[in-house]
Tab-separated table of N, CA and C in Angstrom:
chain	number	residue	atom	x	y	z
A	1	UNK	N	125.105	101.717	96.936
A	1	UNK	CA	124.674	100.423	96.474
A	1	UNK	C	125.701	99.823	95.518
A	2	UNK	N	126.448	99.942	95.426
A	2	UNK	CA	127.662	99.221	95.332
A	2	UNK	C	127.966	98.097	94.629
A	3	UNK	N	127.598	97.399	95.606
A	3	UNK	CA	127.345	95.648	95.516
A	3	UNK	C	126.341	95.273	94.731
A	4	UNK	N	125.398	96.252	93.820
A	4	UNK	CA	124.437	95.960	93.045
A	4	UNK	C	125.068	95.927	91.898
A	5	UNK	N	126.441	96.825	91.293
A	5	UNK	CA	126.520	97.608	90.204
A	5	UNK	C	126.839	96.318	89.251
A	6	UNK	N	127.364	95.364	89.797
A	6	UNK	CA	127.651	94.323	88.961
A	6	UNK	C	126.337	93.182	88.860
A	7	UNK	N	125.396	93.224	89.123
A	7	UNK	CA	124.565	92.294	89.191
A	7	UNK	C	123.209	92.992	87.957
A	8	UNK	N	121.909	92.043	88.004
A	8	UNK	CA	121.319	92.748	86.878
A	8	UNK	C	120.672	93.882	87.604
A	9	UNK	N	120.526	94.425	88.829
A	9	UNK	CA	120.323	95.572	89.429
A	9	UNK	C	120.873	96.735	89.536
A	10	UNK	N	122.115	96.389	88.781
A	10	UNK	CA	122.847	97.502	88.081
A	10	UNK	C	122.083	98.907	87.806
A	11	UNK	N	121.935	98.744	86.040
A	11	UNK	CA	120.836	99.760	85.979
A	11	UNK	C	119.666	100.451	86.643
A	12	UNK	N	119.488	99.687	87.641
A	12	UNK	CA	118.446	100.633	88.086
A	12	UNK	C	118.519	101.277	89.345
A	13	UNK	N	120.150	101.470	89.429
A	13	UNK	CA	120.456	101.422	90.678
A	13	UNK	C	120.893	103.157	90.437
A	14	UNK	N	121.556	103.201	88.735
A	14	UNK	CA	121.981	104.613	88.615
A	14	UNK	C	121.855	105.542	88.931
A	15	UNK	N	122.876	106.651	89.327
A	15	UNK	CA	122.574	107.675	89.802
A	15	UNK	C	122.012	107.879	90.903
A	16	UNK	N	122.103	106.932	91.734
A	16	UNK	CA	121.826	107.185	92.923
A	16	UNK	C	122.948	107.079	94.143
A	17	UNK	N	122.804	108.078	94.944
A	17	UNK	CA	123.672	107.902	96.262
A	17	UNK	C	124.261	106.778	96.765
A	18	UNK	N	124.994	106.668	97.865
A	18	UNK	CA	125.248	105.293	98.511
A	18	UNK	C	124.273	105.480	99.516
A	19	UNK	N	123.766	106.173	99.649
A	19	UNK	CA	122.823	106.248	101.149
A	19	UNK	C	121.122	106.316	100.545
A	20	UNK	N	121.435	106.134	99.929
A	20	UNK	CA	119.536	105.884	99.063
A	20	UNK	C	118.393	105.872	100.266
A	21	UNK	N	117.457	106.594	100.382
A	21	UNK	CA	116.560	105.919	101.472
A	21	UNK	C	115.514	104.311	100.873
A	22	UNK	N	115.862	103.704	101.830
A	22	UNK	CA	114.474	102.484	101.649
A	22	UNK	C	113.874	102.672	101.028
A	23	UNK	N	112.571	103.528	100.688
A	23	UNK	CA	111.536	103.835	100.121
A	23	UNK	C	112.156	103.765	98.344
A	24	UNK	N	113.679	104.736	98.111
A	24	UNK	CA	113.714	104.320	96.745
A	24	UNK	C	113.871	103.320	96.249
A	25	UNK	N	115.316	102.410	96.959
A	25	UNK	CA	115.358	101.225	96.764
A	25	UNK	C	114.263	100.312	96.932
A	26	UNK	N	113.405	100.163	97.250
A	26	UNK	CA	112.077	99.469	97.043
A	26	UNK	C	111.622	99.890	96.357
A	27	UNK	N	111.515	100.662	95.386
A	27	UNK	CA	110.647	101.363	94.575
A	27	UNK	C	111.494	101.010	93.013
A	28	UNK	N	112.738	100.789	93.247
A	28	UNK	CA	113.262	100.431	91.771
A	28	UNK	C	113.629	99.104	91.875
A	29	UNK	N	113.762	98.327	93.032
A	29	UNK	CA	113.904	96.642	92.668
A	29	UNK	C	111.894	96.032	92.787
A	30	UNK	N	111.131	96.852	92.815
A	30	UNK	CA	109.716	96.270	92.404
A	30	UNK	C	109.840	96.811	90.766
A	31	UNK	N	110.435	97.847	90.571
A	31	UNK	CA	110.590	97.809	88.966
A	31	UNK	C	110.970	96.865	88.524
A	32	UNK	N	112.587	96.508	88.964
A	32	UNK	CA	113.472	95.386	88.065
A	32	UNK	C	112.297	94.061	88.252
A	33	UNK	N	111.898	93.718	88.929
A	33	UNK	CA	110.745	92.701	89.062
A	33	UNK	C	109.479	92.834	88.390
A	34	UNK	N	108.982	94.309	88.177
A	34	UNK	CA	107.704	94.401	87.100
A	34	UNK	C	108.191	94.161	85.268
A	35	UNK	N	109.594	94.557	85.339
A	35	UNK	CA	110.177	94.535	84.152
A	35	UNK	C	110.589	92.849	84.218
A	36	UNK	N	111.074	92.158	84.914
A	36	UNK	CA	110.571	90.969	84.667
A	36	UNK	C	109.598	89.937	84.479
A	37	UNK	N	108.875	90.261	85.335
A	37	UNK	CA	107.801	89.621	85.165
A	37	UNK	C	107.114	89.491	83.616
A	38	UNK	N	107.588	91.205	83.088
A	38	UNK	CA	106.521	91.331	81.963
A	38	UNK	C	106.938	90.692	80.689
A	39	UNK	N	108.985	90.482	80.940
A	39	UNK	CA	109.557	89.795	79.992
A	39	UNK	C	109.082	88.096	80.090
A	40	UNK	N	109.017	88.003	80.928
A	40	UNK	CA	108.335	86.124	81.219
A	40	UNK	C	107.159	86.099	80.501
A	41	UNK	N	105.915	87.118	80.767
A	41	UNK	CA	104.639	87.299	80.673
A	41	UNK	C	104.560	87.146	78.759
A	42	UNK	N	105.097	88.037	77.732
A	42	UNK	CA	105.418	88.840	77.102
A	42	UNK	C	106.038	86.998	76.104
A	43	UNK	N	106.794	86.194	76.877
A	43	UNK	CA	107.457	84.780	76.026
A	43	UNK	C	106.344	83.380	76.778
A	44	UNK	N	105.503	83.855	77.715
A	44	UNK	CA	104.825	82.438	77.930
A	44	UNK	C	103.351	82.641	77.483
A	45	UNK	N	102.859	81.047	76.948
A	45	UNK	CA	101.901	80.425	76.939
A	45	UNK	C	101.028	79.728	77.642
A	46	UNK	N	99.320	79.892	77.008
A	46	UNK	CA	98.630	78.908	78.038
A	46	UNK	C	98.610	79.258	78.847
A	47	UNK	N	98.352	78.508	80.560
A	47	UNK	CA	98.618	78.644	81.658
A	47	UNK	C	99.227	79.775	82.483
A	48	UNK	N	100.318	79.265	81.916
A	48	UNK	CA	101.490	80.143	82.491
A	48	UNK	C	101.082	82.039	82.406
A	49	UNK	N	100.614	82.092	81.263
A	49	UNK	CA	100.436	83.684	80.372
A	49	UNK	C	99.019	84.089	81.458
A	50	UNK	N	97.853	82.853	81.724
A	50	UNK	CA	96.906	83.362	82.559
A	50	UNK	C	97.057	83.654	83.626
A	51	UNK	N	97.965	82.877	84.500
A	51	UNK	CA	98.230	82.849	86.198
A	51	UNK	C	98.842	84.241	86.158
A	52	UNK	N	99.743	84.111	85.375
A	52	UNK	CA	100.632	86.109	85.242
A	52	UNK	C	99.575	87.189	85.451
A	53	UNK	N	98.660	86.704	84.620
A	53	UNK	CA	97.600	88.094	84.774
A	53	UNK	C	96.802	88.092	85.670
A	54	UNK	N	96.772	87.037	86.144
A	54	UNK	CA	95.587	86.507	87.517
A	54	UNK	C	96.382	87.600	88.781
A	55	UNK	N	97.697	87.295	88.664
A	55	UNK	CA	98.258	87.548	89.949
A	55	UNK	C	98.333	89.191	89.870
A	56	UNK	N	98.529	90.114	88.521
A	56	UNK	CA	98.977	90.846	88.093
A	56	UNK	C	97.335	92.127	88.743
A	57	UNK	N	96.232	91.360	88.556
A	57	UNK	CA	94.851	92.064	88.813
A	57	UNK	C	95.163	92.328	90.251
A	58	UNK	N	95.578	91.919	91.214
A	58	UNK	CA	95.392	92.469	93.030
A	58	UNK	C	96.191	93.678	92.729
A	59	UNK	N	97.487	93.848	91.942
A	59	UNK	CA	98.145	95.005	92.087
A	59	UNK	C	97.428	96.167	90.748
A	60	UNK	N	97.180	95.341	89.767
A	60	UNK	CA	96.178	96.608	89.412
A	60	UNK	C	94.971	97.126	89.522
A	61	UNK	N	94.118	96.647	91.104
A	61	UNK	CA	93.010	96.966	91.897
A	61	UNK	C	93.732	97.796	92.665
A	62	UNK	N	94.943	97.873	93.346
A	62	UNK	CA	95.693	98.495	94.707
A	62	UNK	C	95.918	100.011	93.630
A	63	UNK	N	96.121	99.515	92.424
A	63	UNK	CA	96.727	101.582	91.840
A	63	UNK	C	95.473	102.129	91.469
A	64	UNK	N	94.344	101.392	90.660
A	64	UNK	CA	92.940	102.280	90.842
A	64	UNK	C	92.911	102.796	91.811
A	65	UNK	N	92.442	101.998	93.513
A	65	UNK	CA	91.930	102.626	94.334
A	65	UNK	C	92.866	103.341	94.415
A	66	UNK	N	93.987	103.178	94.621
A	66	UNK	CA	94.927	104.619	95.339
A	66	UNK	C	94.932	105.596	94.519
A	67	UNK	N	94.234	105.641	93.133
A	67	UNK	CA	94.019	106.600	92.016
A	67	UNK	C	93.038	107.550	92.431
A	68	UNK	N	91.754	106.388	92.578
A	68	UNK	CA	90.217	107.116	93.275
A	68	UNK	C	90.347	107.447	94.160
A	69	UNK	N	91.300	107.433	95.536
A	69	UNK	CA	91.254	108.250	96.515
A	69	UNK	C	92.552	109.336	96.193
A	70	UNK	N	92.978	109.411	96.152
A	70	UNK	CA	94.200	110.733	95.400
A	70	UNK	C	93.167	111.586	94.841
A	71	UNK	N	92.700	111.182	93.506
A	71	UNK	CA	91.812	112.151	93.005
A	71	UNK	C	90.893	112.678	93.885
A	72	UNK	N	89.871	111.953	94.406
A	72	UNK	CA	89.000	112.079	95.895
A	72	UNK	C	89.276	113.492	96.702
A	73	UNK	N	90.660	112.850	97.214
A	73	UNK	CA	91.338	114.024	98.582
A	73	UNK	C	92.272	115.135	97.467
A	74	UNK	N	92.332	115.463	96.405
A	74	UNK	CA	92.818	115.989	95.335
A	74	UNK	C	93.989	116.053	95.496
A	75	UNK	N	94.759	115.487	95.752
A	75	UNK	CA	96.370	115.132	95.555
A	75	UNK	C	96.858	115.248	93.750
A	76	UNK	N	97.674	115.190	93.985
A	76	UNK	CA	98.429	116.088	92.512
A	76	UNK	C	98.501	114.848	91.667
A	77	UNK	N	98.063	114.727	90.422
A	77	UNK	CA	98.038	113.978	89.701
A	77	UNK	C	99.349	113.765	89.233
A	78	UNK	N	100.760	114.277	89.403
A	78	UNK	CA	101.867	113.834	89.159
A	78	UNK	C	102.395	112.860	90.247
A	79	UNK	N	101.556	113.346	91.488
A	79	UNK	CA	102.180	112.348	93.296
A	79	UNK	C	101.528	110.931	92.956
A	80	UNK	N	100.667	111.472	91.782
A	80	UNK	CA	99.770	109.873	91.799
A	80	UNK	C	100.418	108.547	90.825
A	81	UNK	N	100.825	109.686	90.006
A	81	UNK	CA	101.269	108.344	88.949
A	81	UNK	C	102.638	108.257	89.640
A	82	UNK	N	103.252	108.942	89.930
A	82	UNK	CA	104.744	108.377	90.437
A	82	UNK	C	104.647	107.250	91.729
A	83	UNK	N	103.506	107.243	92.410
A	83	UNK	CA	103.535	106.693	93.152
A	83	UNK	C	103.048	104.894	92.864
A	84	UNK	N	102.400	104.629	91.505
A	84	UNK	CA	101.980	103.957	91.223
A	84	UNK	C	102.876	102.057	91.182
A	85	UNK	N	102.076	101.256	91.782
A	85	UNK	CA	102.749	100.131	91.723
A	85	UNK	C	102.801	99.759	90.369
A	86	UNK	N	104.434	99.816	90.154
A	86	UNK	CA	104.556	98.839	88.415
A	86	UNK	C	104.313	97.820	88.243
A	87	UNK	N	103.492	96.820	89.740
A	87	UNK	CA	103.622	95.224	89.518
A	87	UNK	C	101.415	95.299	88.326
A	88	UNK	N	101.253	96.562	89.362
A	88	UNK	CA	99.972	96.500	88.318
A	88	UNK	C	99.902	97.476	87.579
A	89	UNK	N	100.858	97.610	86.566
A	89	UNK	CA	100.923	98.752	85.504
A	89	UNK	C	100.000	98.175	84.560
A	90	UNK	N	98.887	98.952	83.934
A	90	UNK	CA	98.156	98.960	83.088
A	90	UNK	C	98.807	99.326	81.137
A	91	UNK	N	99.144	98.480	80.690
A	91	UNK	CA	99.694	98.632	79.272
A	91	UNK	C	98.766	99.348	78.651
């Protein structure tokens, strides 16, 4: 990933291979995007500060349930949180 190292995807690109599978790289540019979002979230008002959280609830309904069924089918409580969407990270 290369072509990232200079852009703000830089960092989160570290330490990783040139051959990354899909799954990671999707998994750390929904970071660089949860880490934005939360810097927008974190400087706006009003409106703006509600719609953030409006949108922010579908993805933190999607990591409960995938919580309650993990736990459910007893999957490893470390497979669970790593697997967790950061767009609905719970502060």
């Amino acid at each position: 990933m290369q072509f990232l190292e200079d852009t703000d995807y830089g960092p989160y690109m570290l330490s990783e291979s040139p051959n990354m599978p899909i799954s990671v790289l999707r998994s750390r540019l929904k970071k660089k995007l949860a880490d934005e979002i939360e810097y927008v979230s974190c400087n706006a008002t009003g409106v703006l500060c509600e719609l953030i959280d409006i949108i922010s609830i579908r993805y933190q309904m999607d990591n409960v349930v995938n919580l309650i069924e993990g736990l459910k089918n007893k999957v490893d409580s470390e497979i669970l949180i790593n697997n967790i969407d950061p767009l609905g990270y719970f502060p």
